[in-house]
Tab-separated table of C-alpha atoms and ligand atoms in Angstrom:
chain	number	residue	atom	x	y	z
M	1	UNK	CA	-62.228	-10.372	1.610
M	2	UNK	CA	-59.489	-10.678	4.191
M	3	UNK	CA	-56.012	-9.530	3.315
M	4	UNK	CA	-52.826	-9.995	5.310
M	5	UNK	CA	-49.554	-11.915	5.536
M	6	UNK	CA	-49.404	-15.657	6.211
M	7	UNK	CA	-50.035	-16.268	9.894
M	8	UNK	CA	-51.970	-13.022	10.423
M	9	UNK	CA	-55.031	-15.043	11.394
M	10	UNK	CA	-56.985	-14.776	8.130
M	11	UNK	CA	-58.183	-18.380	8.248
M	12	UNK	CA	-59.079	-18.339	11.938
M	13	UNK	CA	-60.969	-15.077	11.609
M	14	UNK	CA	-62.643	-16.062	8.339
M	15	UNK	CA	-64.145	-19.175	9.963
M	16	UNK	CA	-65.631	-17.033	12.744
M	17	UNK	CA	-66.969	-14.296	10.470
M	18	UNK	CA	-68.464	-16.740	7.993
M	19	UNK	CA	-70.302	-18.487	10.843
M	20	UNK	CA	-71.512	-15.195	12.230
M	21	UNK	CA	-72.974	-13.994	8.937
M	22	UNK	CA	-73.951	-17.436	7.540
M	23	UNK	CA	-71.901	-17.033	4.405
M	24	UNK	CA	-69.455	-19.495	2.850
M	25	UNK	CA	-65.784	-19.219	3.804
M	26	UNK	CA	-63.835	-19.606	0.594
M	27	UNK	CA	-60.149	-20.276	1.218
M	28	UNK	CA	-58.068	-20.796	-1.913
M	29	UNK	CA	-55.296	-22.390	0.160
M	30	UNK	CA	-57.795	-24.884	1.610
M	31	UNK	CA	-59.188	-25.689	-1.870
M	32	UNK	CA	-55.661	-26.357	-3.159
M	33	UNK	CA	-54.611	-28.406	-0.108
M	34	UNK	CA	-57.772	-30.508	-0.439
M	35	UNK	CA	-56.984	-31.158	-4.127
M	36	UNK	CA	-53.455	-32.243	-3.149
M	37	UNK	CA	-54.800	-34.519	-0.423
M	38	UNK	CA	-57.273	-36.105	-2.865
M	39	UNK	CA	-54.592	-36.473	-5.564
M	40	UNK	CA	-56.738	-34.792	-8.244
M	41	UNK	CA	-55.124	-33.460	-11.467
M	42	UNK	CA	-55.281	-29.955	-9.938
M	43	UNK	CA	-53.569	-31.247	-6.794
M	44	UNK	CA	-50.773	-32.877	-8.802
M	45	UNK	CA	-50.332	-29.660	-10.776
M	46	UNK	CA	-49.978	-27.373	-7.746
M	47	UNK	CA	-48.274	-29.504	-5.088
M	48	UNK	CA	-44.696	-28.436	-5.835
M	49	UNK	CA	-45.753	-24.782	-5.912
M	50	UNK	CA	-47.369	-24.941	-2.470
M	51	UNK	CA	-44.419	-26.885	-1.073
M	52	UNK	CA	-42.022	-24.172	-2.245
M	53	UNK	CA	-44.105	-21.246	-0.954
M	54	UNK	CA	-44.647	-19.782	-4.431
M	55	UNK	CA	-47.933	-18.712	-6.007
M	56	UNK	CA	-50.197	-20.663	-8.319
M	57	UNK	CA	-50.815	-19.100	-11.729
M	58	UNK	CA	-53.255	-16.151	-11.696
M	59	UNK	CA	-55.514	-17.474	-14.462
M	60	UNK	CA	-55.818	-20.918	-12.870
M	61	UNK	CA	-56.651	-19.676	-9.371
M	62	UNK	CA	-59.038	-17.049	-10.758
M	63	UNK	CA	-60.943	-19.727	-12.669
M	64	UNK	CA	-61.236	-21.834	-9.498
M	65	UNK	CA	-62.459	-18.877	-7.437
M	66	UNK	CA	-64.971	-17.636	-10.017
M	67	UNK	CA	-66.436	-21.146	-10.377
M	68	UNK	CA	-66.802	-21.318	-6.604
M	69	UNK	CA	-68.344	-17.848	-6.350
M	70	UNK	CA	-70.957	-18.760	-8.965
M	71	UNK	CA	-72.411	-21.465	-6.683
M	72	UNK	CA	-75.813	-20.625	-5.179
M	73	UNK	CA	-74.570	-20.555	-1.575
M	74	UNK	CA	-72.373	-17.550	-2.423
M	75	UNK	CA	-75.147	-15.536	-4.047
M	76	UNK	CA	-75.837	-13.330	-1.029
M	77	UNK	CA	-72.304	-12.955	0.235
M	78	UNK	CA	-69.077	-14.822	0.861
M	79	UNK	CA	-65.841	-14.487	2.719
M	80	UNK	CA	-62.704	-14.737	0.610
M	81	UNK	CA	-59.521	-15.827	2.380
M	82	UNK	CA	-56.277	-16.012	0.373
M	83	UNK	CA	-57.619	-14.483	-2.841
M	84	UNK	CA	-56.721	-12.119	-4.431
M	85	UNK	CA	-52.982	-12.290	-3.828
M	86	UNK	CA	-51.699	-10.321	-6.822
M	87	UNK	CA	-52.823	-7.175	-8.625
M	88	UNK	CA	-54.004	-9.142	-11.706
M	89	UNK	CA	-56.142	-11.308	-9.386
M	90	UNK	CA	-57.574	-8.175	-7.748
M	91	UNK	CA	-58.502	-6.813	-11.165
M	92	UNK	CA	-60.157	-10.109	-12.080
M	93	UNK	CA	-62.143	-10.013	-8.833
M	94	UNK	CA	-63.284	-6.456	-9.537
M	95	UNK	CA	-64.530	-7.620	-12.926
M	96	UNK	CA	-66.391	-10.506	-11.285
M	97	UNK	CA	-67.880	-8.196	-8.633
M	98	UNK	CA	-69.132	-5.649	-11.133
M	99	UNK	CA	-72.864	-5.336	-10.492
M	100	UNK	CA	-72.786	-7.749	-7.537
M	101	UNK	CA	-72.465	-5.318	-4.657
M	102	UNK	CA	-69.570	-3.858	-2.755
M	103	UNK	CA	-66.345	-5.694	-2.079
M	104	UNK	CA	-65.318	-5.041	1.517
M	105	UNK	CA	-61.593	-5.445	2.106
M	106	UNK	CA	-60.264	-5.947	5.632
M	107	UNK	CA	-56.510	-5.985	6.083
M	108	UNK	CA	-55.094	-7.738	9.157
M	109	UNK	CA	-51.721	-6.183	9.973
M	110	UNK	CA	-48.939	-8.260	11.544
M	111	UNK	CA	-45.158	-7.802	11.378
M	112	UNK	CA	-42.751	-10.406	10.012
M	113	UNK	CA	-41.221	-11.306	13.395
M	114	UNK	CA	-44.652	-12.205	14.779
M	115	UNK	CA	-45.531	-14.144	11.591
M	116	UNK	CA	-42.374	-16.255	11.993
M	117	UNK	CA	-43.092	-16.838	15.672
M	118	UNK	CA	-46.713	-17.859	15.062
M	119	UNK	CA	-46.123	-20.139	12.105
M	120	UNK	CA	-43.355	-22.000	13.922
M	121	UNK	CA	-46.023	-23.001	16.452
M	122	UNK	CA	-49.069	-23.452	14.171
M	123	UNK	CA	-50.844	-26.794	14.067
M	124	UNK	CA	-53.612	-27.682	11.631
M	125	UNK	CA	-56.066	-30.557	11.454
M	126	UNK	CA	-54.993	-33.341	9.096
M	127	UNK	CA	-58.688	-34.106	8.427
M	128	UNK	CA	-60.624	-30.838	8.083
M	129	UNK	CA	-57.678	-28.456	7.643
M	130	UNK	CA	-58.759	-26.019	10.358
M	131	UNK	CA	-56.167	-24.227	12.487
M	132	UNK	CA	-55.953	-25.342	16.083
M	133	UNK	CA	-56.395	-22.713	18.752
M	134	UNK	CA	-52.625	-22.315	19.172
M	135	UNK	CA	-52.397	-24.821	21.986
M	136	UNK	CA	-49.656	-27.327	21.308
M	137	UNK	CA	-50.748	-29.442	24.270
M	138	UNK	CA	-53.940	-30.324	22.383
M	139	UNK	CA	-53.495	-33.361	20.126
M	140	UNK	CA	-56.773	-33.401	18.236
M	141	UNK	CA	-58.985	-31.010	16.320
M	142	UNK	CA	-61.570	-29.110	18.309
M	143	UNK	CA	-64.069	-29.354	15.417
M	144	UNK	CA	-63.724	-32.894	14.041
M	145	UNK	CA	-61.335	-34.772	16.338
M	146	UNK	CA	-58.760	-35.227	13.553
M	147	UNK	CA	-55.030	-35.411	14.289
M	148	UNK	CA	-53.199	-32.082	14.504
M	149	UNK	CA	-50.035	-31.718	12.405
M	150	UNK	CA	-47.768	-28.836	11.346
M	151	UNK	CA	-48.519	-27.484	7.850
M	152	UNK	CA	-45.749	-28.591	5.477
M	153	UNK	CA	-45.376	-25.044	4.145
M	154	UNK	CA	-44.882	-23.712	7.696
M	155	UNK	CA	-41.270	-24.965	7.715
M	156	UNK	CA	-39.114	-21.909	8.427
M	157	UNK	CA	-37.423	-21.640	5.021
M	158	UNK	CA	-40.798	-21.939	3.257
M	159	UNK	CA	-42.329	-19.296	5.557
M	160	UNK	CA	-39.471	-16.919	4.669
M	161	UNK	CA	-40.205	-17.489	0.985
M	162	UNK	CA	-43.968	-16.971	1.538
M	163	UNK	CA	-43.226	-13.699	3.341
M	164	UNK	CA	-41.003	-12.558	0.483
M	165	UNK	CA	-43.771	-13.405	-1.998
M	166	UNK	CA	-46.270	-11.584	0.236
M	167	UNK	CA	-44.211	-8.377	0.322
M	168	UNK	CA	-43.504	-8.468	-3.410
M	169	UNK	CA	-46.823	-9.586	-4.846
M	170	UNK	CA	-49.601	-9.248	-2.263
M	171	UNK	CA	-48.698	-6.175	-0.181
M	172	UNK	CA	-49.201	-3.949	-3.287
M	173	UNK	CA	-52.897	-4.817	-2.960
M	174	UNK	CA	-53.062	-2.502	0.057
M	175	UNK	CA	-52.251	0.375	-2.247
M	176	UNK	CA	-54.694	-1.011	-4.817
M	177	UNK	CA	-57.582	-0.977	-2.314
M	178	UNK	CA	-56.799	1.555	0.406
M	179	UNK	CA	-58.444	4.592	-1.168
M	180	UNK	CA	-61.789	2.767	-1.343
M	181	UNK	CA	-64.457	3.628	1.227
M	182	UNK	CA	-64.931	-0.108	1.847
M	183	UNK	CA	-61.298	-0.699	2.893
M	184	UNK	CA	-60.556	-1.230	6.596
M	185	UNK	CA	-57.376	-2.109	8.510
M	186	UNK	CA	-57.159	-3.908	11.855
M	187	UNK	CA	-54.225	-4.740	14.135
M	188	UNK	CA	-53.676	-8.511	14.152
M	189	UNK	CA	-51.301	-8.548	17.107
M	190	UNK	CA	-54.023	-9.031	19.705
M	191	UNK	CA	-56.069	-11.826	21.220
M	192	UNK	CA	-58.099	-13.765	18.652
M	193	UNK	CA	-61.402	-12.527	20.169
M	194	UNK	CA	-60.250	-8.913	20.059
M	195	UNK	CA	-59.291	-9.196	16.393
M	196	UNK	CA	-62.697	-10.749	15.632
M	197	UNK	CA	-64.450	-7.913	17.402
M	198	UNK	CA	-62.410	-5.303	15.523
M	199	UNK	CA	-63.148	-7.008	12.204
M	200	UNK	CA	-66.876	-7.243	12.912
M	201	UNK	CA	-66.993	-3.567	13.834
M	202	UNK	CA	-64.948	-2.541	10.795
M	203	UNK	CA	-66.950	-4.624	8.333
M	204	UNK	CA	-70.358	-3.710	9.763
M	205	UNK	CA	-69.407	-0.049	9.463
M	206	UNK	CA	-69.194	-0.338	5.689
M	207	UNK	CA	-71.957	-2.836	4.873
T	301	AMP	P1	-52.853	-20.092	2.254
T	301	AMP	O1	-53.542	-21.236	2.897
T	301	AMP	O2	-53.775	-18.949	1.913
T	301	AMP	O3	-51.631	-19.629	3.015
T	301	AMP	O4	-52.322	-20.623	0.845
T	301	AMP	C1	-51.376	-21.672	0.764
T	301	AMP	C2	-50.682	-21.680	-0.592
T	301	AMP	O5	-51.663	-21.863	-1.636
T	301	AMP	C3	-49.969	-20.390	-0.968
T	301	AMP	O6	-48.664	-20.323	-0.406
T	301	AMP	C4	-49.947	-20.500	-2.487
T	301	AMP	O7	-48.968	-21.417	-2.927
T	301	AMP	C5	-51.308	-21.126	-2.792
T	301	AMP	N1	-52.341	-20.089	-3.004
T	301	AMP	C6	-53.428	-19.861	-2.216
T	301	AMP	N2	-54.155	-18.835	-2.693
T	301	AMP	C7	-53.525	-18.402	-3.803
T	301	AMP	C8	-53.770	-17.344	-4.733
T	301	AMP	N3	-54.812	-16.511	-4.589
T	301	AMP	N4	-52.905	-17.181	-5.755
T	301	AMP	C9	-51.838	-17.999	-5.917
T	301	AMP	N5	-51.529	-19.002	-5.073
T	301	AMP	C10	-52.365	-19.212	-4.016
Protein backbone atom coordinates (compact mmCIF):
# COMPACT_ATOMS: atom_id res chain seq x y z
CA UNK A 1 0.00 0.00 0.00
CA UNK A 2 1.16 3.52 -0.72
CA UNK A 3 1.08 6.07 2.05
CA UNK A 4 1.69 9.80 1.81
CA UNK A 5 0.04 13.23 1.85
CA UNK A 6 -2.35 14.40 -0.87
CA UNK A 7 -0.35 15.38 -3.93
CA UNK A 8 2.64 13.17 -3.06
CA UNK A 9 2.08 11.21 -6.26
CA UNK A 10 0.37 8.14 -4.79
CA UNK A 11 -2.14 7.85 -7.63
CA UNK A 12 0.39 8.47 -10.40
CA UNK A 13 2.83 5.97 -8.95
CA UNK A 14 0.14 3.40 -8.14
CA UNK A 15 -0.99 3.32 -11.79
CA UNK A 16 2.59 2.62 -12.90
CA UNK A 17 3.32 -0.03 -10.26
CA UNK A 18 0.03 -1.82 -10.81
CA UNK A 19 0.76 -2.01 -14.55
CA UNK A 20 4.27 -3.25 -13.91
CA UNK A 21 3.19 -6.08 -11.62
CA UNK A 22 -0.21 -6.79 -13.28
CA UNK A 23 -2.16 -6.24 -10.11
CA UNK A 24 -5.29 -4.13 -9.59
CA UNK A 25 -4.85 -0.52 -8.48
CA UNK A 26 -7.43 0.07 -5.80
CA UNK A 27 -7.93 3.76 -5.06
CA UNK A 28 -10.58 4.53 -2.45
CA UNK A 29 -10.72 8.15 -3.63
CA UNK A 30 -11.39 6.98 -7.20
CA UNK A 31 -14.11 4.55 -6.02
CA UNK A 32 -15.83 7.36 -4.09
CA UNK A 33 -15.49 9.91 -6.92
CA UNK A 34 -16.95 7.37 -9.37
CA UNK A 35 -19.92 6.79 -7.03
CA UNK A 36 -20.48 10.56 -6.85
CA UNK A 37 -20.28 10.88 -10.62
CA UNK A 38 -22.79 8.04 -11.07
CA UNK A 39 -25.11 9.48 -8.40
CA UNK A 40 -25.36 6.17 -6.50
CA UNK A 41 -26.63 6.10 -2.87
CA UNK A 42 -22.98 5.83 -1.75
CA UNK A 43 -22.09 8.85 -3.89
CA UNK A 44 -24.92 10.92 -2.40
CA UNK A 45 -23.83 9.89 1.09
CA UNK A 46 -20.18 10.91 0.69
CA UNK A 47 -20.23 13.91 -1.66
CA UNK A 48 -20.30 16.61 1.02
CA UNK A 49 -17.49 14.88 2.90
CA UNK A 50 -15.20 14.79 -0.13
CA UNK A 51 -16.07 18.38 -1.01
CA UNK A 52 -15.04 19.52 2.47
CA UNK A 53 -11.78 17.55 2.57
CA UNK A 54 -12.88 15.41 5.53
CA UNK A 55 -12.75 11.63 5.84
CA UNK A 56 -15.48 9.10 5.17
CA UNK A 57 -16.46 6.91 8.11
CA UNK A 58 -13.96 4.12 8.90
CA UNK A 59 -16.51 1.29 8.92
CA UNK A 60 -18.03 2.34 5.60
CA UNK A 61 -14.73 2.69 3.73
CA UNK A 62 -13.40 -0.53 5.27
CA UNK A 63 -16.46 -2.43 4.03
CA UNK A 64 -15.95 -1.03 0.52
CA UNK A 65 -12.26 -1.95 0.50
CA UNK A 66 -12.73 -5.46 1.89
CA UNK A 67 -15.45 -6.19 -0.69
CA UNK A 68 -13.09 -5.03 -3.42
CA UNK A 69 -10.15 -7.03 -2.07
CA UNK A 70 -12.25 -10.20 -2.04
CA UNK A 71 -12.65 -10.07 -5.84
CA UNK A 72 -10.68 -12.72 -7.75
CA UNK A 73 -8.41 -10.22 -9.53
CA UNK A 74 -6.94 -9.20 -6.16
CA UNK A 75 -6.18 -12.73 -5.02
CA UNK A 76 -2.49 -12.64 -5.91
CA UNK A 77 -1.76 -9.06 -5.00
CA UNK A 78 -3.10 -5.53 -5.20
CA UNK A 79 -1.99 -1.97 -4.83
CA UNK A 80 -3.88 0.09 -2.28
CA UNK A 81 -3.89 3.86 -2.77
CA UNK A 82 -5.68 6.04 -0.19
CA UNK A 83 -6.48 3.27 2.30
CA UNK A 84 -5.83 2.98 5.20
CA UNK A 85 -5.97 6.61 6.29
CA UNK A 86 -6.57 6.20 10.02
CA UNK A 87 -5.25 3.84 12.69
CA UNK A 88 -8.61 1.99 12.97
CA UNK A 89 -8.50 1.42 9.19
CA UNK A 90 -4.93 0.11 9.47
CA UNK A 91 -6.03 -2.32 12.17
CA UNK A 92 -8.93 -3.48 10.00
CA UNK A 93 -6.53 -4.03 7.09
CA UNK A 94 -4.19 -6.07 9.29
CA UNK A 95 -7.14 -8.25 10.25
CA UNK A 96 -8.04 -8.70 6.58
CA UNK A 97 -4.42 -9.49 5.66
CA UNK A 98 -4.00 -12.11 8.36
CA UNK A 99 -2.95 -15.28 6.55
CA UNK A 100 -2.85 -13.57 3.14
CA UNK A 101 0.82 -12.67 2.91
CA UNK A 102 2.84 -9.63 3.81
CA UNK A 103 1.56 -6.09 3.59
CA UNK A 104 4.28 -3.91 2.08
CA UNK A 105 3.96 -0.26 3.03
CA UNK A 106 5.73 2.41 0.97
CA UNK A 107 5.60 5.96 2.25
CA UNK A 108 6.13 8.79 -0.26
CA UNK A 109 7.47 11.81 1.62
CA UNK A 110 6.63 15.35 0.47
CA UNK A 111 6.46 18.59 2.47
CA UNK A 112 3.36 20.76 2.76
CA UNK A 113 4.72 23.63 0.63
CA UNK A 114 5.31 21.27 -2.29
CA UNK A 115 1.87 19.64 -1.79
CA UNK A 116 0.21 23.07 -2.04
CA UNK A 117 2.24 23.97 -5.11
CA UNK A 118 1.46 20.69 -6.89
CA UNK A 119 -2.24 20.55 -6.13
CA UNK A 120 -2.75 24.12 -7.31
CA UNK A 121 -1.58 22.91 -10.73
CA UNK A 122 -3.08 19.38 -10.81
CA UNK A 123 -5.47 18.44 -13.59
CA UNK A 124 -7.42 15.19 -13.73
CA UNK A 125 -9.44 13.51 -16.45
CA UNK A 126 -13.18 14.14 -16.20
CA UNK A 127 -13.80 10.72 -17.81
CA UNK A 128 -11.36 8.17 -16.36
CA UNK A 129 -10.16 10.16 -13.33
CA UNK A 130 -6.45 9.73 -14.04
CA UNK A 131 -4.00 12.51 -13.21
CA UNK A 132 -2.52 14.32 -16.17
CA UNK A 133 1.24 14.41 -16.46
CA UNK A 134 1.41 17.88 -14.88
CA UNK A 135 1.33 19.69 -18.19
CA UNK A 136 -1.29 22.41 -18.15
CA UNK A 137 -0.83 23.01 -21.88
CA UNK A 138 -2.38 19.60 -22.55
CA UNK A 139 -6.18 19.75 -22.79
CA UNK A 140 -7.09 16.08 -22.97
CA UNK A 141 -6.30 12.86 -21.16
CA UNK A 142 -3.31 10.91 -22.37
CA UNK A 143 -5.10 7.60 -21.69
CA UNK A 144 -8.70 8.11 -22.86
CA UNK A 145 -8.87 11.53 -24.52
CA UNK A 146 -11.30 12.86 -21.89
CA UNK A 147 -11.36 16.54 -20.90
CA UNK A 148 -8.91 17.58 -18.18
CA UNK A 149 -10.34 19.54 -15.24
CA UNK A 150 -9.10 20.57 -11.78
CA UNK A 151 -10.28 18.27 -8.96
CA UNK A 152 -12.95 20.07 -6.93
CA UNK A 153 -11.19 19.16 -3.68
CA UNK A 154 -7.93 20.70 -4.96
CA UNK A 155 -9.24 24.21 -4.22
CA UNK A 156 -6.71 25.79 -1.86
CA UNK A 157 -8.90 25.94 1.26
CA UNK A 158 -9.92 22.29 0.79
CA UNK A 159 -6.27 21.26 0.29
CA UNK A 160 -5.36 22.99 3.57
CA UNK A 161 -8.11 21.03 5.31
CA UNK A 162 -6.96 17.75 3.68
CA UNK A 163 -3.40 18.44 4.86
CA UNK A 164 -4.64 19.10 8.39
CA UNK A 165 -6.60 15.82 8.31
CA UNK A 166 -3.51 14.06 6.92
CA UNK A 167 -1.26 15.29 9.75
CA UNK A 168 -3.83 14.50 12.43
CA UNK A 169 -5.25 11.19 11.26
CA UNK A 170 -3.02 9.62 8.60
CA UNK A 171 0.55 10.60 9.55
CA UNK A 172 0.26 8.49 12.76
CA UNK A 173 0.21 5.47 10.43
CA UNK A 174 3.93 6.01 9.84
CA UNK A 175 4.51 5.26 13.49
CA UNK A 176 2.06 2.36 13.26
CA UNK A 177 4.02 0.72 10.42
CA UNK A 178 7.61 1.95 10.56
CA UNK A 179 9.05 -0.76 12.79
CA UNK A 180 7.92 -3.46 10.34
CA UNK A 181 10.52 -5.04 8.06
CA UNK A 182 8.16 -4.46 5.12
CA UNK A 183 8.01 -0.67 5.61
CA UNK A 184 9.94 1.54 3.17
CA UNK A 185 10.18 5.32 2.72
CA UNK A 186 10.98 7.18 -0.50
CA UNK A 187 11.53 10.87 -1.27
CA UNK A 188 8.64 12.15 -3.40
CA UNK A 189 10.28 15.43 -4.35
CA UNK A 190 11.90 14.09 -7.51
CA UNK A 191 11.00 13.41 -11.12
CA UNK A 192 8.09 11.00 -11.52
CA UNK A 193 10.36 8.36 -13.14
CA UNK A 194 12.88 8.61 -10.31
CA UNK A 195 10.18 8.11 -7.68
CA UNK A 196 8.88 5.07 -9.61
CA UNK A 197 12.36 3.60 -9.74
CA UNK A 198 12.88 4.17 -6.00
CA UNK A 199 9.52 2.57 -5.21
CA UNK A 200 10.20 -0.46 -7.41
CA UNK A 201 13.58 -0.97 -5.76
CA UNK A 202 12.15 -0.51 -2.26
CA UNK A 203 9.20 -2.83 -2.81
CA UNK A 204 11.18 -5.53 -4.62
CA UNK A 205 13.64 -5.55 -1.73
CA UNK A 206 10.94 -6.76 0.65
CA UNK A 207 8.83 -9.04 -1.55
P1 LIG B 1 -7.89 10.68 -2.52
O1 LIG B 1 -8.26 10.55 -3.95
O2 LIG B 1 -7.16 9.49 -1.97
O3 LIG B 1 -7.18 11.98 -2.21
O4 LIG B 1 -9.26 10.73 -1.71
C1 LIG B 1 -10.21 11.76 -1.91
C2 LIG B 1 -11.17 11.86 -0.73
O5 LIG B 1 -11.88 10.62 -0.58
C3 LIG B 1 -10.52 12.09 0.63
O6 LIG B 1 -10.24 13.47 0.86
C4 LIG B 1 -11.59 11.55 1.56
O7 LIG B 1 -12.67 12.45 1.69
C5 LIG B 1 -12.12 10.34 0.79
N1 LIG B 1 -11.36 9.11 1.14
C6 LIG B 1 -10.56 8.39 0.30
N2 LIG B 1 -10.02 7.34 0.95
C7 LIG B 1 -10.49 7.39 2.21
C8 LIG B 1 -10.27 6.59 3.38
N3 LIG B 1 -9.44 5.54 3.36
N4 LIG B 1 -10.90 6.94 4.52
C9 LIG B 1 -11.74 8.01 4.57
N5 LIG B 1 -11.98 8.82 3.52
C10 LIG B 1 -11.36 8.52 2.34
